């Protein structure tokens, strides 16, 4: 039985090393998850973008940072690819200053893939402090808070922005969320101005968004890495979301294995009364 007692005392360094390998190897191998079942909330989020006529303006709000990037950033890339494929006009902004560099990197990368021109096909407004006041102000006049873009270029000198002044000129908001900014968007943009919205959020925050989905205040919802994989599947462009699902599944299986071994070691080595 001594050999089984080792299961109870597995070195944590070994556990961490195996977990790292379980995540890294599937990612490097390029193996895609065999099949991703698409949920109705994810399908509705996809359709909300897909049904927009070419030339429609959408806002993408970057409300996450590096800690939630693995879950939410793949959603941003998928929605951007969909938007540019549909020839939509993309406006990027955010209420998390630490997340804006991530959003900017994603925007520039996908815009390059589709040969989109800055100022004509997309604009980066950047960050302004005062979440609630900014959200309300955008419903009246964007220039009250964003007189220029992230590079300091006046909005009226950008071709795309010349006819875009407030939420009346925006067809959809896609919020990429890792916190309670979801509720602020619902209260101050959707409920007050009737702005149509979809949300992509971390898995732990997704349950908090479901009541807004059921009340029809959200058009669709992407939850966690699976939400990103679902969107990529509908887009027929599997990328890091689908790839990450395989790594995540291997990691979960490894955790279950360690739980099983730990309990097995305990039951086989415990002393009888």
PDB file of C-alpha atoms in Angstrom:
ATOM      1  CA  UNK A   1       0.000   0.000   0.000  1.00  0.00           C
ATOM      2  CA  UNK A   2       2.994   2.320   0.364  1.00  0.00           C
ATOM      3  CA  UNK A   3       3.094   2.840  -3.358  1.00  0.00           C
ATOM      4  CA  UNK A   4      -0.500   4.134  -3.283  1.00  0.00           C
ATOM      5  CA  UNK A   5       0.345   6.641  -0.553  1.00  0.00           C
ATOM      6  CA  UNK A   6       2.402   8.520  -3.111  1.00  0.00           C
ATOM      7  CA  UNK A   7      -0.810   9.553  -4.809  1.00  0.00           C
ATOM      8  CA  UNK A   8      -1.643  11.644  -1.745  1.00  0.00           C
ATOM      9  CA  UNK A   9       1.731  13.412  -1.805  1.00  0.00           C
ATOM     10  CA  UNK A  10       2.218  14.269  -5.463  1.00  0.00           C
ATOM     11  CA  UNK A  11       4.647  17.181  -5.712  1.00  0.00           C
ATOM     12  CA  UNK A  12       2.788  20.319  -6.759  1.00  0.00           C
ATOM     13  CA  UNK A  13       5.638  21.167  -9.126  1.00  0.00           C
ATOM     14  CA  UNK A  14       4.890  17.990 -11.034  1.00  0.00           C
ATOM     15  CA  UNK A  15       1.204  18.902 -11.169  1.00  0.00           C
ATOM     16  CA  UNK A  16       1.948  22.392 -12.483  1.00  0.00           C
ATOM     17  CA  UNK A  17       4.431  21.060 -15.040  1.00  0.00           C
ATOM     18  CA  UNK A  18       2.010  18.456 -16.361  1.00  0.00           C
ATOM     19  CA  UNK A  19      -0.783  21.031 -16.512  1.00  0.00           C
ATOM     20  CA  UNK A  20       1.462  23.372 -18.507  1.00  0.00           C
ATOM     21  CA  UNK A  21       2.253  20.577 -20.955  1.00  0.00           C
ATOM     22  CA  UNK A  22      -1.421  19.605 -21.168  1.00  0.00           C
ATOM     23  CA  UNK A  23      -2.247  23.142 -22.307  1.00  0.00           C
ATOM     24  CA  UNK A  24       0.798  23.915 -24.461  1.00  0.00           C
ATOM     25  CA  UNK A  25       1.149  20.678 -26.435  1.00  0.00           C
ATOM     26  CA  UNK A  26      -2.417  20.669 -27.877  1.00  0.00           C
ATOM     27  CA  UNK A  27      -2.036  24.352 -28.812  1.00  0.00           C
ATOM     28  CA  UNK A  28       1.270  23.734 -30.592  1.00  0.00           C
ATOM     29  CA  UNK A  29      -0.026  20.594 -32.276  1.00  0.00           C
ATOM     30  CA  UNK A  30      -2.780  22.578 -33.989  1.00  0.00           C
ATOM     31  CA  UNK A  31      -5.364  19.900 -33.206  1.00  0.00           C
ATOM     32  CA  UNK A  32      -8.868  21.370 -33.344  1.00  0.00           C
ATOM     33  CA  UNK A  33     -11.701  20.324 -31.060  1.00  0.00           C
ATOM     34  CA  UNK A  34     -13.601  17.545 -32.871  1.00  0.00           C
ATOM     35  CA  UNK A  35     -16.998  19.272 -32.720  1.00  0.00           C
ATOM     36  CA  UNK A  36     -18.422  22.396 -31.098  1.00  0.00           C
ATOM     37  CA  UNK A  37     -22.140  22.390 -30.348  1.00  0.00           C
ATOM     38  CA  UNK A  38     -23.480  25.884 -30.978  1.00  0.00           C
ATOM     39  CA  UNK A  39     -25.832  27.226 -28.318  1.00  0.00           C
ATOM     40  CA  UNK A  40     -28.840  29.396 -29.120  1.00  0.00           C
ATOM     41  CA  UNK A  41     -27.402  32.531 -27.388  1.00  0.00           C
ATOM     42  CA  UNK A  42     -24.207  32.238 -29.458  1.00  0.00           C
ATOM     43  CA  UNK A  43     -26.161  31.672 -32.664  1.00  0.00           C
ATOM     44  CA  UNK A  44     -28.284  34.739 -31.939  1.00  0.00           C
ATOM     45  CA  UNK A  45     -25.153  36.819 -31.358  1.00  0.00           C
ATOM     46  CA  UNK A  46     -23.807  35.678 -34.713  1.00  0.00           C
ATOM     47  CA  UNK A  47     -27.098  36.419 -36.491  1.00  0.00           C
ATOM     48  CA  UNK A  48     -27.281  39.890 -34.920  1.00  0.00           C
ATOM     49  CA  UNK A  49     -24.079  40.767 -36.788  1.00  0.00           C
ATOM     50  CA  UNK A  50     -24.795  38.689 -39.877  1.00  0.00           C
ATOM     51  CA  UNK A  51     -28.144  40.358 -40.567  1.00  0.00           C
ATOM     52  CA  UNK A  52     -26.731  43.886 -40.628  1.00  0.00           C
ATOM     53  CA  UNK A  53     -26.601  45.445 -44.102  1.00  0.00           C
ATOM     54  CA  UNK A  54     -23.175  46.402 -45.491  1.00  0.00           C
ATOM     55  CA  UNK A  55     -22.055  49.841 -44.383  1.00  0.00           C
ATOM     56  CA  UNK A  56     -23.746  49.596 -40.973  1.00  0.00           C
ATOM     57  CA  UNK A  57     -21.760  51.008 -38.055  1.00  0.00           C
ATOM     58  CA  UNK A  58     -21.098  48.908 -34.969  1.00  0.00           C
ATOM     59  CA  UNK A  59     -19.294  49.669 -31.712  1.00  0.00           C
ATOM     60  CA  UNK A  60     -16.903  47.188 -30.121  1.00  0.00           C
ATOM     61  CA  UNK A  61     -16.270  47.963 -26.466  1.00  0.00           C
ATOM     62  CA  UNK A  62     -13.064  46.625 -24.906  1.00  0.00           C
ATOM     63  CA  UNK A  63     -13.913  46.018 -21.256  1.00  0.00           C
ATOM     64  CA  UNK A  64     -11.389  43.321 -20.350  1.00  0.00           C
ATOM     65  CA  UNK A  65      -7.674  43.123 -19.627  1.00  0.00           C
ATOM     66  CA  UNK A  66      -4.767  40.672 -19.801  1.00  0.00           C
ATOM     67  CA  UNK A  67      -6.122  38.433 -17.026  1.00  0.00           C
ATOM     68  CA  UNK A  68      -9.295  37.676 -19.008  1.00  0.00           C
ATOM     69  CA  UNK A  69      -7.687  37.896 -22.444  1.00  0.00           C
ATOM     70  CA  UNK A  70      -7.557  34.095 -23.075  1.00  0.00           C
ATOM     71  CA  UNK A  71     -11.356  33.877 -22.873  1.00  0.00           C
ATOM     72  CA  UNK A  72     -12.521  37.189 -24.328  1.00  0.00           C
ATOM     73  CA  UNK A  73      -9.901  38.174 -26.908  1.00  0.00           C
ATOM     74  CA  UNK A  74     -10.788  35.293 -29.285  1.00  0.00           C
ATOM     75  CA  UNK A  75     -14.351  36.671 -29.318  1.00  0.00           C
ATOM     76  CA  UNK A  76     -13.054  40.081 -30.360  1.00  0.00           C
ATOM     77  CA  UNK A  77     -11.096  38.590 -33.256  1.00  0.00           C
ATOM     78  CA  UNK A  78     -14.066  36.491 -34.401  1.00  0.00           C
ATOM     79  CA  UNK A  79     -16.523  39.415 -34.313  1.00  0.00           C
ATOM     80  CA  UNK A  80     -14.024  41.661 -36.100  1.00  0.00           C
ATOM     81  CA  UNK A  81     -13.525  39.090 -38.881  1.00  0.00           C
ATOM     82  CA  UNK A  82     -17.274  38.764 -39.250  1.00  0.00           C
ATOM     83  CA  UNK A  83     -17.776  42.533 -39.308  1.00  0.00           C
ATOM     84  CA  UNK A  84     -15.096  43.173 -41.914  1.00  0.00           C
ATOM     85  CA  UNK A  85     -16.300  40.244 -43.997  1.00  0.00           C
ATOM     86  CA  UNK A  86     -19.746  41.887 -44.011  1.00  0.00           C
ATOM     87  CA  UNK A  87     -18.193  45.289 -44.844  1.00  0.00           C
ATOM     88  CA  UNK A  88     -19.454  46.853 -41.630  1.00  0.00           C
ATOM     89  CA  UNK A  89     -17.955  50.029 -40.179  1.00  0.00           C
ATOM     90  CA  UNK A  90     -16.198  49.317 -36.880  1.00  0.00           C
ATOM     91  CA  UNK A  91     -15.772  51.787 -34.020  1.00  0.00           C
ATOM     92  CA  UNK A  92     -13.481  50.601 -31.233  1.00  0.00           C
ATOM     93  CA  UNK A  93     -13.561  52.109 -27.748  1.00  0.00           C
ATOM     94  CA  UNK A  94     -13.301  50.859 -24.199  1.00  0.00           C
ATOM     95  CA  UNK A  95     -13.823  51.536 -20.518  1.00  0.00           C
ATOM     96  CA  UNK A  96     -10.848  49.508 -19.277  1.00  0.00           C
ATOM     97  CA  UNK A  97      -7.665  51.477 -20.020  1.00  0.00           C
ATOM     98  CA  UNK A  98      -5.510  48.382 -19.533  1.00  0.00           C
ATOM     99  CA  UNK A  99      -7.540  46.569 -22.173  1.00  0.00           C
ATOM    100  CA  UNK A 100      -7.358  49.141 -24.947  1.00  0.00           C
ATOM    101  CA  UNK A 101      -3.858  48.092 -26.130  1.00  0.00           C
ATOM    102  CA  UNK A 102      -5.193  44.533 -26.519  1.00  0.00           C
ATOM    103  CA  UNK A 103      -8.201  45.757 -28.487  1.00  0.00           C
ATOM    104  CA  UNK A 104      -5.988  47.928 -30.675  1.00  0.00           C
ATOM    105  CA  UNK A 105      -3.672  45.011 -31.477  1.00  0.00           C
ATOM    106  CA  UNK A 106      -6.637  42.815 -32.419  1.00  0.00           C
ATOM    107  CA  UNK A 107      -8.245  45.538 -34.528  1.00  0.00           C
ATOM    108  CA  UNK A 108      -5.080  46.318 -36.488  1.00  0.00           C
ATOM    109  CA  UNK A 109      -4.317  42.639 -37.050  1.00  0.00           C
ATOM    110  CA  UNK A 110      -7.769  41.756 -38.443  1.00  0.00           C
ATOM    111  CA  UNK A 111      -8.034  44.997 -40.454  1.00  0.00           C
ATOM    112  CA  UNK A 112      -4.767  44.046 -42.161  1.00  0.00           C
ATOM    113  CA  UNK A 113      -6.151  40.604 -42.983  1.00  0.00           C
ATOM    114  CA  UNK A 114      -9.072  42.215 -44.844  1.00  0.00           C
ATOM    115  CA  UNK A 115      -7.146  45.166 -46.310  1.00  0.00           C
ATOM    116  CA  UNK A 116      -9.360  47.664 -44.506  1.00  0.00           C
ATOM    117  CA  UNK A 117      -8.460  51.349 -44.390  1.00  0.00           C
ATOM    118  CA  UNK A 118      -8.341  53.389 -41.220  1.00  0.00           C
ATOM    119  CA  UNK A 119     -10.814  56.253 -41.207  1.00  0.00           C
ATOM    120  CA  UNK A 120     -12.907  54.688 -43.943  1.00  0.00           C
ATOM    121  CA  UNK A 121     -13.648  51.173 -42.623  1.00  0.00           C
ATOM    122  CA  UNK A 122     -12.725  51.430 -38.943  1.00  0.00           C
ATOM    123  CA  UNK A 123     -11.856  53.963 -36.264  1.00  0.00           C
ATOM    124  CA  UNK A 124     -10.235  53.607 -32.848  1.00  0.00           C
ATOM    125  CA  UNK A 125     -11.614  56.139 -30.357  1.00  0.00           C
ATOM    126  CA  UNK A 126      -9.616  54.821 -27.413  1.00  0.00           C
ATOM    127  CA  UNK A 127     -10.457  55.350 -23.736  1.00  0.00           C
ATOM    128  CA  UNK A 128     -12.161  58.153 -21.846  1.00  0.00           C
ATOM    129  CA  UNK A 129     -12.676  58.153 -18.055  1.00  0.00           C
ATOM    130  CA  UNK A 130     -16.164  58.234 -16.575  1.00  0.00           C
ATOM    131  CA  UNK A 131     -17.928  55.079 -17.692  1.00  0.00           C
ATOM    132  CA  UNK A 132     -21.542  56.135 -17.081  1.00  0.00           C
ATOM    133  CA  UNK A 133     -21.154  59.708 -18.349  1.00  0.00           C
ATOM    134  CA  UNK A 134     -19.431  58.449 -21.500  1.00  0.00           C
ATOM    135  CA  UNK A 135     -22.174  55.916 -22.216  1.00  0.00           C
ATOM    136  CA  UNK A 136     -24.918  58.513 -21.779  1.00  0.00           C
ATOM    137  CA  UNK A 137     -22.972  61.126 -23.726  1.00  0.00           C
ATOM    138  CA  UNK A 138     -22.512  58.827 -26.713  1.00  0.00           C
ATOM    139  CA  UNK A 139     -26.275  58.663 -26.996  1.00  0.00           C
ATOM    140  CA  UNK A 140     -26.375  62.407 -27.576  1.00  0.00           C
ATOM    141  CA  UNK A 141     -23.193  63.337 -29.435  1.00  0.00           C
ATOM    142  CA  UNK A 142     -20.013  61.262 -29.715  1.00  0.00           C
ATOM    143  CA  UNK A 143     -17.901  64.405 -30.142  1.00  0.00           C
ATOM    144  CA  UNK A 144     -18.826  65.655 -26.680  1.00  0.00           C
ATOM    145  CA  UNK A 145     -16.442  63.019 -25.325  1.00  0.00           C
ATOM    146  CA  UNK A 146     -14.376  61.979 -28.331  1.00  0.00           C
ATOM    147  CA  UNK A 147     -13.463  65.098 -30.292  1.00  0.00           C
ATOM    148  CA  UNK A 148     -10.576  63.130 -31.812  1.00  0.00           C
ATOM    149  CA  UNK A 149      -9.556  59.500 -32.217  1.00  0.00           C
ATOM    150  CA  UNK A 150      -6.853  57.666 -30.286  1.00  0.00           C
ATOM    151  CA  UNK A 151      -4.199  59.274 -32.502  1.00  0.00           C
ATOM    152  CA  UNK A 152      -5.492  62.810 -31.966  1.00  0.00           C
ATOM    153  CA  UNK A 153      -7.110  63.082 -35.396  1.00  0.00           C
ATOM    154  CA  UNK A 154     -10.343  65.169 -35.319  1.00  0.00           C
ATOM    155  CA  UNK A 155     -13.363  62.938 -35.944  1.00  0.00           C
ATOM    156  CA  UNK A 156     -14.814  65.181 -38.638  1.00  0.00           C
ATOM    157  CA  UNK A 157     -11.675  64.689 -40.711  1.00  0.00           C
ATOM    158  CA  UNK A 158     -12.287  60.933 -40.770  1.00  0.00           C
ATOM    159  CA  UNK A 159     -14.585  59.991 -43.649  1.00  0.00           C
ATOM    160  CA  UNK A 160     -16.329  57.207 -41.762  1.00  0.00           C
ATOM    161  CA  UNK A 161     -17.279  59.405 -38.807  1.00  0.00           C
ATOM    162  CA  UNK A 162     -18.719  62.367 -40.691  1.00  0.00           C
ATOM    163  CA  UNK A 163     -22.271  60.961 -40.577  1.00  0.00           C
ATOM    164  CA  UNK A 164     -21.985  59.172 -37.237  1.00  0.00           C
ATOM    165  CA  UNK A 165     -22.995  61.315 -34.266  1.00  0.00           C
ATOM    166  CA  UNK A 166     -24.787  59.160 -31.673  1.00  0.00           C
ATOM    167  CA  UNK A 167     -26.497  55.814 -31.042  1.00  0.00           C
ATOM    168  CA  UNK A 168     -29.072  56.589 -33.731  1.00  0.00           C
ATOM    169  CA  UNK A 169     -26.285  56.063 -36.261  1.00  0.00           C
ATOM    170  CA  UNK A 170     -25.071  52.808 -34.635  1.00  0.00           C
ATOM    171  CA  UNK A 171     -26.773  49.526 -35.537  1.00  0.00           C
ATOM    172  CA  UNK A 172     -25.204  47.307 -32.874  1.00  0.00           C
ATOM    173  CA  UNK A 173     -22.924  47.295 -29.842  1.00  0.00           C
ATOM    174  CA  UNK A 174     -20.706  44.289 -29.163  1.00  0.00           C
ATOM    175  CA  UNK A 175     -19.449  44.475 -25.596  1.00  0.00           C
ATOM    176  CA  UNK A 176     -16.408  42.337 -24.753  1.00  0.00           C
ATOM    177  CA  UNK A 177     -16.750  42.131 -20.997  1.00  0.00           C
ATOM    178  CA  UNK A 178     -14.937  40.795 -17.953  1.00  0.00           C
ATOM    179  CA  UNK A 179     -16.774  42.713 -15.240  1.00  0.00           C
ATOM    180  CA  UNK A 180     -19.867  44.685 -14.305  1.00  0.00           C
ATOM    181  CA  UNK A 181     -19.586  47.043 -17.304  1.00  0.00           C
ATOM    182  CA  UNK A 182     -22.257  44.760 -18.810  1.00  0.00           C
ATOM    183  CA  UNK A 183     -24.873  46.219 -16.472  1.00  0.00           C
ATOM    184  CA  UNK A 184     -23.831  49.811 -17.213  1.00  0.00           C
ATOM    185  CA  UNK A 185     -24.225  49.237 -20.951  1.00  0.00           C
ATOM    186  CA  UNK A 186     -27.656  47.680 -20.373  1.00  0.00           C
ATOM    187  CA  UNK A 187     -28.880  50.512 -18.131  1.00  0.00           C
ATOM    188  CA  UNK A 188     -27.435  53.544 -19.898  1.00  0.00           C
ATOM    189  CA  UNK A 189     -27.280  52.508 -23.566  1.00  0.00           C
ATOM    190  CA  UNK A 190     -29.844  49.783 -24.163  1.00  0.00           C
ATOM    191  CA  UNK A 191     -32.633  50.743 -21.753  1.00  0.00           C
ATOM    192  CA  UNK A 192     -32.316  54.496 -22.228  1.00  0.00           C
ATOM    193  CA  UNK A 193     -31.503  54.741 -25.923  1.00  0.00           C
ATOM    194  CA  UNK A 194     -32.679  51.379 -27.279  1.00  0.00           C
ATOM    195  CA  UNK A 195     -29.254  50.416 -28.604  1.00  0.00           C
ATOM    196  CA  UNK A 196     -29.152  46.792 -29.764  1.00  0.00           C
ATOM    197  CA  UNK A 197     -26.452  44.793 -28.003  1.00  0.00           C
ATOM    198  CA  UNK A 198     -24.608  41.495 -27.940  1.00  0.00           C
ATOM    199  CA  UNK A 199     -22.216  40.541 -25.180  1.00  0.00           C
ATOM    200  CA  UNK A 200     -19.132  38.343 -25.015  1.00  0.00           C
ATOM    201  CA  UNK A 201     -17.986  37.659 -21.484  1.00  0.00           C
ATOM    202  CA  UNK A 202     -15.917  35.348 -19.307  1.00  0.00           C
ATOM    203  CA  UNK A 203     -17.528  32.064 -18.321  1.00  0.00           C
ATOM    204  CA  UNK A 204     -17.846  33.115 -14.678  1.00  0.00           C
ATOM    205  CA  UNK A 205     -19.732  36.299 -15.648  1.00  0.00           C
ATOM    206  CA  UNK A 206     -22.032  34.698 -18.238  1.00  0.00           C
ATOM    207  CA  UNK A 207     -24.727  33.564 -15.742  1.00  0.00           C
ATOM    208  CA  UNK A 208     -25.174  37.177 -14.625  1.00  0.00           C
ATOM    209  CA  UNK A 209     -25.949  38.180 -18.223  1.00  0.00           C
ATOM    210  CA  UNK A 210     -28.636  35.545 -18.874  1.00  0.00           C
ATOM    211  CA  UNK A 211     -31.506  37.539 -17.275  1.00  0.00           C
ATOM    212  CA  UNK A 212     -30.842  40.344 -19.793  1.00  0.00           C
ATOM    213  CA  UNK A 213     -30.878  37.782 -22.571  1.00  0.00           C
ATOM    214  CA  UNK A 214     -34.230  36.433 -21.408  1.00  0.00           C
ATOM    215  CA  UNK A 215     -35.678  39.941 -21.138  1.00  0.00           C
ATOM    216  CA  UNK A 216     -34.620  40.583 -24.773  1.00  0.00           C
ATOM    217  CA  UNK A 217     -32.300  43.411 -23.736  1.00  0.00           C
ATOM    218  CA  UNK A 218     -29.467  41.427 -25.291  1.00  0.00           C
ATOM    219  CA  UNK A 219     -29.624  40.091 -28.836  1.00  0.00           C
ATOM    220  CA  UNK A 220     -27.109  37.338 -28.094  1.00  0.00           C
ATOM    221  CA  UNK A 221     -24.465  36.123 -25.673  1.00  0.00           C
ATOM    222  CA  UNK A 222     -21.041  34.483 -25.921  1.00  0.00           C
ATOM    223  CA  UNK A 223     -19.900  32.833 -22.697  1.00  0.00           C
ATOM    224  CA  UNK A 224     -16.261  31.950 -22.081  1.00  0.00           C
ATOM    225  CA  UNK A 225     -13.870  30.314 -24.490  1.00  0.00           C
ATOM    226  CA  UNK A 226     -16.656  28.040 -25.706  1.00  0.00           C
ATOM    227  CA  UNK A 227     -18.580  31.115 -26.832  1.00  0.00           C
ATOM    228  CA  UNK A 228     -15.623  32.176 -28.955  1.00  0.00           C
ATOM    229  CA  UNK A 229     -15.358  28.666 -30.414  1.00  0.00           C
ATOM    230  CA  UNK A 230     -19.082  28.663 -31.210  1.00  0.00           C
ATOM    231  CA  UNK A 231     -18.807  31.975 -33.051  1.00  0.00           C
ATOM    232  CA  UNK A 232     -15.772  30.759 -35.020  1.00  0.00           C
ATOM    233  CA  UNK A 233     -17.693  27.605 -35.937  1.00  0.00           C
ATOM    234  CA  UNK A 234     -20.625  29.617 -37.295  1.00  0.00           C
ATOM    235  CA  UNK A 235     -18.195  31.877 -39.140  1.00  0.00           C
ATOM    236  CA  UNK A 236     -16.577  28.747 -40.624  1.00  0.00           C
ATOM    237  CA  UNK A 237     -13.200  30.122 -39.609  1.00  0.00           C
ATOM    238  CA  UNK A 238     -11.889  28.014 -36.704  1.00  0.00           C
ATOM    239  CA  UNK A 239      -9.109  29.862 -34.906  1.00  0.00           C
ATOM    240  CA  UNK A 240      -7.710  30.198 -31.381  1.00  0.00           C
ATOM    241  CA  UNK A 241     -11.129  29.740 -29.811  1.00  0.00           C
ATOM    242  CA  UNK A 242     -11.628  26.272 -31.294  1.00  0.00           C
ATOM    243  CA  UNK A 243      -7.956  25.469 -30.755  1.00  0.00           C
ATOM    244  CA  UNK A 244      -8.135  26.562 -27.126  1.00  0.00           C
ATOM    245  CA  UNK A 245     -11.131  24.331 -26.464  1.00  0.00           C
ATOM    246  CA  UNK A 246      -9.013  21.233 -27.043  1.00  0.00           C
ATOM    247  CA  UNK A 247      -6.309  22.458 -24.645  1.00  0.00           C
ATOM    248  CA  UNK A 248      -8.946  23.347 -22.074  1.00  0.00           C
ATOM    249  CA  UNK A 249     -10.518  19.895 -22.334  1.00  0.00           C
ATOM    250  CA  UNK A 250      -7.158  18.136 -21.918  1.00  0.00           C
ATOM    251  CA  UNK A 251      -6.470  20.308 -18.882  1.00  0.00           C
ATOM    252  CA  UNK A 252      -9.835  19.418 -17.363  1.00  0.00           C
ATOM    253  CA  UNK A 253      -9.200  15.706 -17.914  1.00  0.00           C
ATOM    254  CA  UNK A 254      -5.817  16.010 -16.188  1.00  0.00           C
ATOM    255  CA  UNK A 255      -7.422  17.718 -13.191  1.00  0.00           C
ATOM    256  CA  UNK A 256      -9.963  14.898 -12.947  1.00  0.00           C
ATOM    257  CA  UNK A 257      -7.147  12.355 -13.118  1.00  0.00           C
ATOM    258  CA  UNK A 258      -5.303  13.979 -10.205  1.00  0.00           C
ATOM    259  CA  UNK A 259      -8.521  14.122  -8.163  1.00  0.00           C
ATOM    260  CA  UNK A 260      -9.077  10.432  -8.866  1.00  0.00           C
ATOM    261  CA  UNK A 261      -5.507   9.488  -7.909  1.00  0.00           C
ATOM    262  CA  UNK A 262      -5.622  11.564  -4.724  1.00  0.00           C
ATOM    263  CA  UNK A 263      -8.845   9.950  -3.577  1.00  0.00           C
ATOM    264  CA  UNK A 264      -7.632   6.505  -4.591  1.00  0.00           C
ATOM    265  CA  UNK A 265      -4.489   6.958  -2.508  1.00  0.00           C
ATOM    266  CA  UNK A 266      -6.525   8.125   0.456  1.00  0.00           C
ATOM    267  CA  UNK A 267      -9.021   5.240   0.450  1.00  0.00           C
ATOM    268  CA  UNK A 268      -6.366   2.567  -0.097  1.00  0.00           C
ATOM    269  CA  UNK A 269      -4.021   3.797   2.633  1.00  0.00           C
ATOM    270  CA  UNK A 270      -6.401   5.016   5.331  1.00  0.00           C
ATOM    271  CA  UNK A 271      -6.268   3.132   8.591  1.00  0.00           C
ATOM    272  CA  UNK A 272      -9.242   1.089   9.582  1.00  0.00           C
ATOM    273  CA  UNK A 273     -10.785   1.933  12.980  1.00  0.00           C
TER     274      UNK A 273
END
